[in-house]
PDB file of C-alpha atoms in Angstrom:
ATOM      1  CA  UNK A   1     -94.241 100.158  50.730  1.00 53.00           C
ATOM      2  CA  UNK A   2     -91.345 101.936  51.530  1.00 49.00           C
ATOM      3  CA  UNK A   3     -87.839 101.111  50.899  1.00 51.00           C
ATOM      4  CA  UNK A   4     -85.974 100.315  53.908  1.00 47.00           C
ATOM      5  CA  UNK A   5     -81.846 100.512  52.260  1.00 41.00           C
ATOM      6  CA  UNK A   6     -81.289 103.593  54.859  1.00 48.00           C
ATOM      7  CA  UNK A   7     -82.791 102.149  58.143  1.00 49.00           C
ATOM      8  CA  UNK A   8     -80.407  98.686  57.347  1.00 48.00           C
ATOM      9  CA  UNK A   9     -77.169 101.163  56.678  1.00 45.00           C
ATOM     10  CA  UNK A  10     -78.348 102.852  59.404  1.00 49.00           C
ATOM     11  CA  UNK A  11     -78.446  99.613  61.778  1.00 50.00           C
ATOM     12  CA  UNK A  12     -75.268  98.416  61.046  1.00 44.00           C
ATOM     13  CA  UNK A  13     -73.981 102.385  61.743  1.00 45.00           C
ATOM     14  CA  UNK A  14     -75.822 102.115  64.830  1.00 48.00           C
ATOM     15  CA  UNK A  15     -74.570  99.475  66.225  1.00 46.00           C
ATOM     16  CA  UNK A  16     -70.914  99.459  65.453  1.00 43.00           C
ATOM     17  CA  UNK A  17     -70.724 102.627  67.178  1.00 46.00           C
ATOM     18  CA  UNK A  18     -73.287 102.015  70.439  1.00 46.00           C
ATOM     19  CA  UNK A  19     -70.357 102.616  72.987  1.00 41.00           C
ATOM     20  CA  UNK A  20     -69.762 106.832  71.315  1.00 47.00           C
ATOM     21  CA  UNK A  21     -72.864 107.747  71.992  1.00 66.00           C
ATOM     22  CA  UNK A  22     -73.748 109.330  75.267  1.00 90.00           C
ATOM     23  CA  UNK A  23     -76.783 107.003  76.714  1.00 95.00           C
ATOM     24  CA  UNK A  24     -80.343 107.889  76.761  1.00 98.00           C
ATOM     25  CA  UNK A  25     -79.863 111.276  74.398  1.00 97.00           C
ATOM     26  CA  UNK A  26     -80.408 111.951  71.221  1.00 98.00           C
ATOM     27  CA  UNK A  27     -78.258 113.522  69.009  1.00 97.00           C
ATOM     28  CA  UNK A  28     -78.955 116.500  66.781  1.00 97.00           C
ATOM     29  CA  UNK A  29     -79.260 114.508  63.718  1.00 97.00           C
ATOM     30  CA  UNK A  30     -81.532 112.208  65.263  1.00 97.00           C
ATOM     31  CA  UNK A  31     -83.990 114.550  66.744  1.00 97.00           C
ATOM     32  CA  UNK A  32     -83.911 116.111  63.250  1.00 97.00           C
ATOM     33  CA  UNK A  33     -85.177 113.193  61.993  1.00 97.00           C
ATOM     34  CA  UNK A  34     -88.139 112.590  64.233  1.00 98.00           C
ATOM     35  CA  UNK A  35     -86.725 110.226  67.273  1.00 98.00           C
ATOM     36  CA  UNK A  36     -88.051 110.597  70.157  1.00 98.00           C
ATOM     37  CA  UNK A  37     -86.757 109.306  73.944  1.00 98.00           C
ATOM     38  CA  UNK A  38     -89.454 106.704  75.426  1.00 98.00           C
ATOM     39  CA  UNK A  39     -86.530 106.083  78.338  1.00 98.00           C
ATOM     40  CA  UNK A  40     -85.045 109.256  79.944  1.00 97.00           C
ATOM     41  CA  UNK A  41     -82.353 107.201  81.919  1.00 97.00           C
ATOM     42  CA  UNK A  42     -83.729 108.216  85.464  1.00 97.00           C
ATOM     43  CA  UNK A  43     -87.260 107.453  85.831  1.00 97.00           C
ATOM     44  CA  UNK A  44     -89.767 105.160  84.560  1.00 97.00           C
ATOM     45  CA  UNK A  45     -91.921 108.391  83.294  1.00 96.00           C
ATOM     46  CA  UNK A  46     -94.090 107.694  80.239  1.00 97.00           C
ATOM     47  CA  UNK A  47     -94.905 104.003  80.710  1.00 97.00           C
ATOM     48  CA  UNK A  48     -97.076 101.897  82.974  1.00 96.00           C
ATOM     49  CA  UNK A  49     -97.806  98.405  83.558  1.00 95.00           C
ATOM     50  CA  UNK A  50    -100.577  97.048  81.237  1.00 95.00           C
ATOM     51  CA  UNK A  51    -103.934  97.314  81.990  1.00 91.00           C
ATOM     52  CA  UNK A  52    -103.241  99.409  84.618  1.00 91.00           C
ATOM     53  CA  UNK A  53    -102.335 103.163  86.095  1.00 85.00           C
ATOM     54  CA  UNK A  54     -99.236 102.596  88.512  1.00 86.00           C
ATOM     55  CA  UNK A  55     -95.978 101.035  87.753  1.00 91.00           C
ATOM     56  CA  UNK A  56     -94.451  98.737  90.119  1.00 86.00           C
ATOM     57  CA  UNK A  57     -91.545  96.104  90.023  1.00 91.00           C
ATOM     58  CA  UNK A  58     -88.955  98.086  87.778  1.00 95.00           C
ATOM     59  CA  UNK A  59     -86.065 100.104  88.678  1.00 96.00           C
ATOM     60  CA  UNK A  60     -83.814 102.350  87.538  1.00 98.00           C
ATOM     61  CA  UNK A  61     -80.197 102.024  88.056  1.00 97.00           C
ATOM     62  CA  UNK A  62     -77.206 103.820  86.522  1.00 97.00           C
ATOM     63  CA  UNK A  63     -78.897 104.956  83.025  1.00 97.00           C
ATOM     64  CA  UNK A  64     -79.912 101.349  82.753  1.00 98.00           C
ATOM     65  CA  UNK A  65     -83.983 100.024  83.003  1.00 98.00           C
ATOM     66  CA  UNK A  66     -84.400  96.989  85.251  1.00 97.00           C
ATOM     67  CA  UNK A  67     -87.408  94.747  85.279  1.00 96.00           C
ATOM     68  CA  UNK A  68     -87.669  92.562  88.888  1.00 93.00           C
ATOM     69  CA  UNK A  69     -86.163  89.784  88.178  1.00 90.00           C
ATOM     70  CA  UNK A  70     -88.439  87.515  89.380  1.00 88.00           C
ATOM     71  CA  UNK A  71     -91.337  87.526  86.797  1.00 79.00           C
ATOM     72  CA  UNK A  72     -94.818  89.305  86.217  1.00 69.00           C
ATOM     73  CA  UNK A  73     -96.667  88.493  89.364  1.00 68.00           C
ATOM     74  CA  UNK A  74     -93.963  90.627  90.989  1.00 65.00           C
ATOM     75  CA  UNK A  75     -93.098  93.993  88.456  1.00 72.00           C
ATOM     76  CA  UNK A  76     -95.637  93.298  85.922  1.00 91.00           C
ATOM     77  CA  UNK A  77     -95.107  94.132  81.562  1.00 95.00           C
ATOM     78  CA  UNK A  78     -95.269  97.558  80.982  1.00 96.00           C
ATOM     79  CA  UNK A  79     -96.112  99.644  77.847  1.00 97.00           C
ATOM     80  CA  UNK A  80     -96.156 103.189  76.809  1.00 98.00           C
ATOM     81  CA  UNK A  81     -98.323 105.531  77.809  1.00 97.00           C
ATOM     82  CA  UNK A  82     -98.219 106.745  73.894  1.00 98.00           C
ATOM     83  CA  UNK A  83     -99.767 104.787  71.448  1.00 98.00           C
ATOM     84  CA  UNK A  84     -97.921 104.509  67.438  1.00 98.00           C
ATOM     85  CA  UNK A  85     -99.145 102.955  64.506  1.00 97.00           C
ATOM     86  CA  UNK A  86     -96.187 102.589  62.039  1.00 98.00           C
ATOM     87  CA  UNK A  87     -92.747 103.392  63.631  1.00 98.00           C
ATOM     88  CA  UNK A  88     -89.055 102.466  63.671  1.00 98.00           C
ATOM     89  CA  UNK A  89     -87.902 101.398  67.542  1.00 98.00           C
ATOM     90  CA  UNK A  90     -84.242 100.893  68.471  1.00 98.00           C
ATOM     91  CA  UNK A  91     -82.993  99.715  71.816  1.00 98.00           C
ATOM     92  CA  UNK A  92     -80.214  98.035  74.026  1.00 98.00           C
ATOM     93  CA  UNK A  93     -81.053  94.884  76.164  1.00 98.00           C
ATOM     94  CA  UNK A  94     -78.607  92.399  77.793  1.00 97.00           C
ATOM     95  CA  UNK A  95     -80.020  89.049  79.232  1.00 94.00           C
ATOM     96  CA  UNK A  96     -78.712  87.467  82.577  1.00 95.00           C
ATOM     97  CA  UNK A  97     -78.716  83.787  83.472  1.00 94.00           C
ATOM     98  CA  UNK A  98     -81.825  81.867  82.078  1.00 93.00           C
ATOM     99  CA  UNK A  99     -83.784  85.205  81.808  1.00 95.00           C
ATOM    100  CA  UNK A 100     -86.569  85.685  79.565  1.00 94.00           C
ATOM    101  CA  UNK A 101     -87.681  88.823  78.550  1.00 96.00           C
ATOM    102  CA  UNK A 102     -89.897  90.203  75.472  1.00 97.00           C
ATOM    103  CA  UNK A 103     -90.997  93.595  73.600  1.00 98.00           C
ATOM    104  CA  UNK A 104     -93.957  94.013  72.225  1.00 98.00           C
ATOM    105  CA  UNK A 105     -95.859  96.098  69.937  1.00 98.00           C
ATOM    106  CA  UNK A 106     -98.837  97.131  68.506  1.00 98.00           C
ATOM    107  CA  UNK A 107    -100.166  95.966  72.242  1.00 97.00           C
ATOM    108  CA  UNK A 108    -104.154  97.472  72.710  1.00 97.00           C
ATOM    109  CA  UNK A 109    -105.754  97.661  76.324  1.00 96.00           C
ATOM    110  CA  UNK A 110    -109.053  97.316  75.110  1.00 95.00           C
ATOM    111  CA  UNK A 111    -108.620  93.844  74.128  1.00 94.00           C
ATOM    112  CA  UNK A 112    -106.967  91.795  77.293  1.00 92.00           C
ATOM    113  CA  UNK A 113    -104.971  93.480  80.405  1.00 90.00           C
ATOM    114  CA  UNK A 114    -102.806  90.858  79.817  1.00 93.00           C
ATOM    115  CA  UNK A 115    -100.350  92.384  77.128  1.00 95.00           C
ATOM    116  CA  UNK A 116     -98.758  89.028  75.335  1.00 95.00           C
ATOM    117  CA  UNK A 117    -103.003  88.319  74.161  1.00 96.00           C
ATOM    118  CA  UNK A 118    -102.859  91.310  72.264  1.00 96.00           C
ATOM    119  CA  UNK A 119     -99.568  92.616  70.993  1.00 97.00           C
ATOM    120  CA  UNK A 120     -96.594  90.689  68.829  1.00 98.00           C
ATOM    121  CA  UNK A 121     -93.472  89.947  70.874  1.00 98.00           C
ATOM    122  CA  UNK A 122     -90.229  90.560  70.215  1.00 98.00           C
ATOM    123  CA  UNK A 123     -88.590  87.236  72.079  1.00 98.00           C
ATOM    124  CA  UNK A 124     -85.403  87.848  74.114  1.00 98.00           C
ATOM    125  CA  UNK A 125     -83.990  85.283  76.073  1.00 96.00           C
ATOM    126  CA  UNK A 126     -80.513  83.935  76.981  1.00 95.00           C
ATOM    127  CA  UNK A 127     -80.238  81.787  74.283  1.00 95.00           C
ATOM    128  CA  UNK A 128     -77.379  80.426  74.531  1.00 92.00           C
ATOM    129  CA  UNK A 129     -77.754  79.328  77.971  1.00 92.00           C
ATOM    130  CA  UNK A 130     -81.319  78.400  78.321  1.00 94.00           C
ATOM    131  CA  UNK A 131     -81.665  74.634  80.567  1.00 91.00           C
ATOM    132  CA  UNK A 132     -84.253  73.231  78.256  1.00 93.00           C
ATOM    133  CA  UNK A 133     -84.739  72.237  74.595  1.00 94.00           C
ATOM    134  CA  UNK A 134     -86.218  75.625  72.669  1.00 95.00           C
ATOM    135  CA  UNK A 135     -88.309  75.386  69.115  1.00 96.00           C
ATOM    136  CA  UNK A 136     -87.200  77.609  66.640  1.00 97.00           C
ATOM    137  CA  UNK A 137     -89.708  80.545  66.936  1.00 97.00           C
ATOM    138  CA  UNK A 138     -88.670  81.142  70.481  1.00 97.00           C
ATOM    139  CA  UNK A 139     -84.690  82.315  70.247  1.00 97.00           C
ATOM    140  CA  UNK A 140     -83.978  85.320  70.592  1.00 98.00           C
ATOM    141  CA  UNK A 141     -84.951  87.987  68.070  1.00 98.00           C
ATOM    142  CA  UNK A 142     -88.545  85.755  67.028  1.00 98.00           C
ATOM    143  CA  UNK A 143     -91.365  86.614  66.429  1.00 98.00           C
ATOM    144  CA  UNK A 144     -92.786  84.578  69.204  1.00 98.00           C
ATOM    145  CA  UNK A 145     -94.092  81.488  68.558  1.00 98.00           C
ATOM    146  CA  UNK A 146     -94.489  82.549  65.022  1.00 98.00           C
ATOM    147  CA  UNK A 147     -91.419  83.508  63.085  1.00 98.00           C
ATOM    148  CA  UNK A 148     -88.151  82.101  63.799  1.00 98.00           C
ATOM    149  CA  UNK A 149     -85.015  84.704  63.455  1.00 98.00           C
ATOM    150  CA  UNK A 150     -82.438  83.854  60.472  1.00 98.00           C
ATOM    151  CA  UNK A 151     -78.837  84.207  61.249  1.00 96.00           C
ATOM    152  CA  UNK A 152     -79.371  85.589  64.751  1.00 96.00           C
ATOM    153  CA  UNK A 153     -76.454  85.998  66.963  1.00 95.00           C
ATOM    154  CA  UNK A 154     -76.728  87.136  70.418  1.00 96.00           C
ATOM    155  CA  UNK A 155     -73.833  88.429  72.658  1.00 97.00           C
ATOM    156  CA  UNK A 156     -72.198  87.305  75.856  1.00 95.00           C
ATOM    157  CA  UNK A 157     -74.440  87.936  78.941  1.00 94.00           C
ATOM    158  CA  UNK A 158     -72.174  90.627  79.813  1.00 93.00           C
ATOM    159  CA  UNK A 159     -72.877  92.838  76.983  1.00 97.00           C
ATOM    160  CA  UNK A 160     -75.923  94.716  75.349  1.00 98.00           C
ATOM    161  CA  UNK A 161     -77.424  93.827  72.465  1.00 98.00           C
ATOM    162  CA  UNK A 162     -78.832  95.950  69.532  1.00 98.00           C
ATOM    163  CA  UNK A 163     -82.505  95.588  68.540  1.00 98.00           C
ATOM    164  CA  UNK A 164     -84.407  97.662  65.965  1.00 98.00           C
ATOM    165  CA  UNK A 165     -88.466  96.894  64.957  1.00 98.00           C
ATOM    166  CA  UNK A 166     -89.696  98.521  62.162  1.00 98.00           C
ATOM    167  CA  UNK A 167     -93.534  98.134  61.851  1.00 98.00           C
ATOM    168  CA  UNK A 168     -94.737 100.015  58.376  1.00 98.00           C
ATOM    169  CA  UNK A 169     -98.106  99.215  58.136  1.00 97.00           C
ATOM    170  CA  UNK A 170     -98.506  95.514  57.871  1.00 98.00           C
ATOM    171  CA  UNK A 171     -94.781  95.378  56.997  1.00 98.00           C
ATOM    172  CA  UNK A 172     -92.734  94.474  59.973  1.00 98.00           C
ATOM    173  CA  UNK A 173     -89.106  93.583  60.256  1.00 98.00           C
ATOM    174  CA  UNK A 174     -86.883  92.223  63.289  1.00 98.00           C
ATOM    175  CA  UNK A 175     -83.206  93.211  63.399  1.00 98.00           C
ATOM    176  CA  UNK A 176     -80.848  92.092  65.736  1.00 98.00           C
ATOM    177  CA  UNK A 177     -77.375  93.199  66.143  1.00 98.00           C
ATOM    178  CA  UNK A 178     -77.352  94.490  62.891  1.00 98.00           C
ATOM    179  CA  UNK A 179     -78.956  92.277  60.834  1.00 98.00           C
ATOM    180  CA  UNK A 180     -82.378  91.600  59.452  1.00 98.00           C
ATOM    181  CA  UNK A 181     -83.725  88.102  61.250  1.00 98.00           C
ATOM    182  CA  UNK A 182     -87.597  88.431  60.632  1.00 98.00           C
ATOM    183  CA  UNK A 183     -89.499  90.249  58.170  1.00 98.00           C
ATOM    184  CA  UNK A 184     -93.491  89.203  57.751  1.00 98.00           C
ATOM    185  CA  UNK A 185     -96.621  90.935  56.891  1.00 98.00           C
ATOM    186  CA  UNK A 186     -99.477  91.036  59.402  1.00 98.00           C
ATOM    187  CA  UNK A 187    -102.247  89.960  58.358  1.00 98.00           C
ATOM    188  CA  UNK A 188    -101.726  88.379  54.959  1.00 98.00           C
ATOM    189  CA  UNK A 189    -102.805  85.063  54.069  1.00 98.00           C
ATOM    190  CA  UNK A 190     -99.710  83.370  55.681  1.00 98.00           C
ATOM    191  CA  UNK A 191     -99.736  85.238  58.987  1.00 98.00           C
ATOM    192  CA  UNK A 192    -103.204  84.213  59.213  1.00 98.00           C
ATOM    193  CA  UNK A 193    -102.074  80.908  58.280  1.00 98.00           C
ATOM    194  CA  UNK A 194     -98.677  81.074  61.064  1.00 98.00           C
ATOM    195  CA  UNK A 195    -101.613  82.122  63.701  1.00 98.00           C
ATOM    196  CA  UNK A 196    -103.475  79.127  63.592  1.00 98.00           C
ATOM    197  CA  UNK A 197    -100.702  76.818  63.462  1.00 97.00           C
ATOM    198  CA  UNK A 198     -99.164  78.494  66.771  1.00 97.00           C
ATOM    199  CA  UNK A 199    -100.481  79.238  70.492  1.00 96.00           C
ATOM    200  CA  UNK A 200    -101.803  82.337  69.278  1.00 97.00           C
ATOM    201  CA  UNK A 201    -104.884  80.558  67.570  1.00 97.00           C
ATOM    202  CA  UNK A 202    -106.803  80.631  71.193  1.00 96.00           C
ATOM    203  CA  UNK A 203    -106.527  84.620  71.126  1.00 97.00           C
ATOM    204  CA  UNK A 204    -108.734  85.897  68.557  1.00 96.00           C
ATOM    205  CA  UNK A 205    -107.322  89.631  69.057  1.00 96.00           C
ATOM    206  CA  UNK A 206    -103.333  88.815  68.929  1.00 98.00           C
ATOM    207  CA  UNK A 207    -102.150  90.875  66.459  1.00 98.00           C
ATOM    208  CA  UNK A 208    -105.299  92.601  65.361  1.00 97.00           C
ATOM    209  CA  UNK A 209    -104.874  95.924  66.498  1.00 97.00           C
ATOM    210  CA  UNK A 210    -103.806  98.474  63.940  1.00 97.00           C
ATOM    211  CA  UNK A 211    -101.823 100.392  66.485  1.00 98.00           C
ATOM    212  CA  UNK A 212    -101.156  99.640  69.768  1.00 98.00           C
ATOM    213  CA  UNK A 213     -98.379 100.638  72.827  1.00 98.00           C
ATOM    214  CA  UNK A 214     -94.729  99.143  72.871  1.00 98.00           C
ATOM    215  CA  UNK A 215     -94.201  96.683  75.659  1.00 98.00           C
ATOM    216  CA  UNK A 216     -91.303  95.594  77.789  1.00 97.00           C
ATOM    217  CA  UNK A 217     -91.995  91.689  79.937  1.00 96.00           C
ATOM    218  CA  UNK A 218     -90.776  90.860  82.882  1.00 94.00           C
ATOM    219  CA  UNK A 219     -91.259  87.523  82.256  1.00 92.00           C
ATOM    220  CA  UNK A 220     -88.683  85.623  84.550  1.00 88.00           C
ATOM    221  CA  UNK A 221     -84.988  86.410  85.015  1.00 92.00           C
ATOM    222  CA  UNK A 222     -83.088  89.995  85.023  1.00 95.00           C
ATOM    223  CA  UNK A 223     -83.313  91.544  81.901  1.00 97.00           C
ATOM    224  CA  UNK A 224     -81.957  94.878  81.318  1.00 98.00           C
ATOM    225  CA  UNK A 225     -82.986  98.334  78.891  1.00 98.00           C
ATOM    226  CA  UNK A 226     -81.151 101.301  77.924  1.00 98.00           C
ATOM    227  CA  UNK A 227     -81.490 103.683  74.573  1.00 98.00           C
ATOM    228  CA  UNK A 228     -84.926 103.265  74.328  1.00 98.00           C
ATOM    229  CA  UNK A 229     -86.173 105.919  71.245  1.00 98.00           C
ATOM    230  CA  UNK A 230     -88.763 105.419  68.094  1.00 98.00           C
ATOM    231  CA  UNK A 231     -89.673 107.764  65.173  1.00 98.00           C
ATOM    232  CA  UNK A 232     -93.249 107.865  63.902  1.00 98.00           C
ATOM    233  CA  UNK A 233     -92.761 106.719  59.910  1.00 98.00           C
TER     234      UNK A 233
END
C-alpha cells in the first residue's frame, strides 16, 4: 500500500491556492509528475456519454464544463474515453440550487449502459440547501449510498469546490476541500458487507470492475466542472 502523506500536503497546497493557477493547464511540475488534462477548457474532446458514441446535453462555457441542467434524459452521464485502473483525480465543481450531480469511477461499459450500475459515485449535491431530509451516505463528498463523508464542508453555491479521488488498488480515499472524508477498501469483507446493506445489493456488478472510465452525472440541477486532470499511480 502506498503511503499517501504527499498527496494530503499536496491537497491542502492545492486548494489554498486554486485561484493562482491559470485554469485547465498544467504546470511544469505537474506534467513532470504524470498529470494529465481530461478537460481542455473548450471542448468536450475525450469523453462521451455512457454506453454510447456521441455526446449530447453538455456545454462549454468560459473554461467552465456544464452538464444540462435538467437531468439525464436530456444531456446524459458521461465518462472518459480512457480507461485507468489506480489513479489520483483532482477537480473543481460548484453546485447550483437543489442540483445533484456525481463522479464516478472505475465505471465499465460492458456491464450496464447505465453508468451509476457499474461504477462508485462520488455524491455532489447542494447540501446545504437540499428541500428534503438526506441520510448520511448521500451529502456531499459520499460514497453514495455507502460511505458517509466525515467532517465535510461544502462552500457557498457561488464558489467551486475542491475534490481529489485517489483509487490505489482496492484502496480508495474521498477528499473534499482539503480534507480526507472517506477512505474504504473495495472489496474487503466490509464493503461486501456495506453492499448488501445499501441499494447497491440489486446490482451484482457495482463496483466489480478492476478498472473502469471516470464519470461526470447530470443527474438534475446545474452542476458545473473545471480543472479536470488525473495521474496514473
Amino acid at each position: 500500500m502506498k503511503q499517501f502523506f504527499s498527496v494530503a500536503l499536496a491537497a491542502v497546497l492545492i486548494t489554498s491556492c486554486v485561484s493562482q493557477n491559470k485554469m485547465n493547464t498544467l504546470t511544469e511540475q505537474e506534467k513532470q509528475e504524470g498529470w494529465e488534462l481530461l478537460f481542455d477548457g473548450k471542448t468536450t474532446k475525450g469523453w462521451h456519454t455512457f454506453g454510447k458514441k456521441s455526446i449530447s446535453g453538455w456545454t462549454v462555457k468560459d473554461g467552465v464544463l456544464h452538464n444540462s441542467g435538467i437531468g439525464s434524459d436530456s444531456g446524459g452521464d458521461i465518462a472518459t474515453d480512457e480507461v485507468y485502473d489506480s489513479f489520483e483525480l483532482y477537480l473543481e465543481w460548484k453546485a447550483t440550487n437543489e442540483s445533484n450531480s456525481g463522479i464516478f469511477y472505475l465505471a465499465d461499459e460492458k456491464f450496464s449502459d447505465v453508468i451509476y450500475e457499474t461504477g462508485p459515485e462520488y455524491q455532489l449535491l447542494d447540501d446545504k440547501g437540499w428541500p428534503t431530509e438526506l441520510s448520511p451516505s448521500q451529502y456531499s463528498g459520499a460514497n453514495y449510498d455507502m460511505n458517509p463523508p466525515v467532517g465535510a464542508e461544502v462552500k457557498p453555491l457561488d464558489e467551486f469546490n475542491v475534490t481529489r479521488i485517489i483509487v490505489d488498488g482496492p484502496h480508495v480515499e474521498h477528499w473534499l476541500n482539503g480534507k480526507k472524508v472517506v477512505e474504504y477498501e473495495l472489496w474487503s469483507p466490509q464493503w461486501y458487507q456495506d453492499k448488501a446493506n445499501s441499494k447497491w445489493a440489486e446490482f451484482p456488478n457495482y463496483g466489480m470492475a478492476k478498472k473502469g472510465r471516470i464519470g461526470l452525472q447530470d443527474h438534475g440541477g446545474l452542476t458545473m466542472f473545471r480543472n479536470i486532470k488525473i495521474r496514473r499511480l
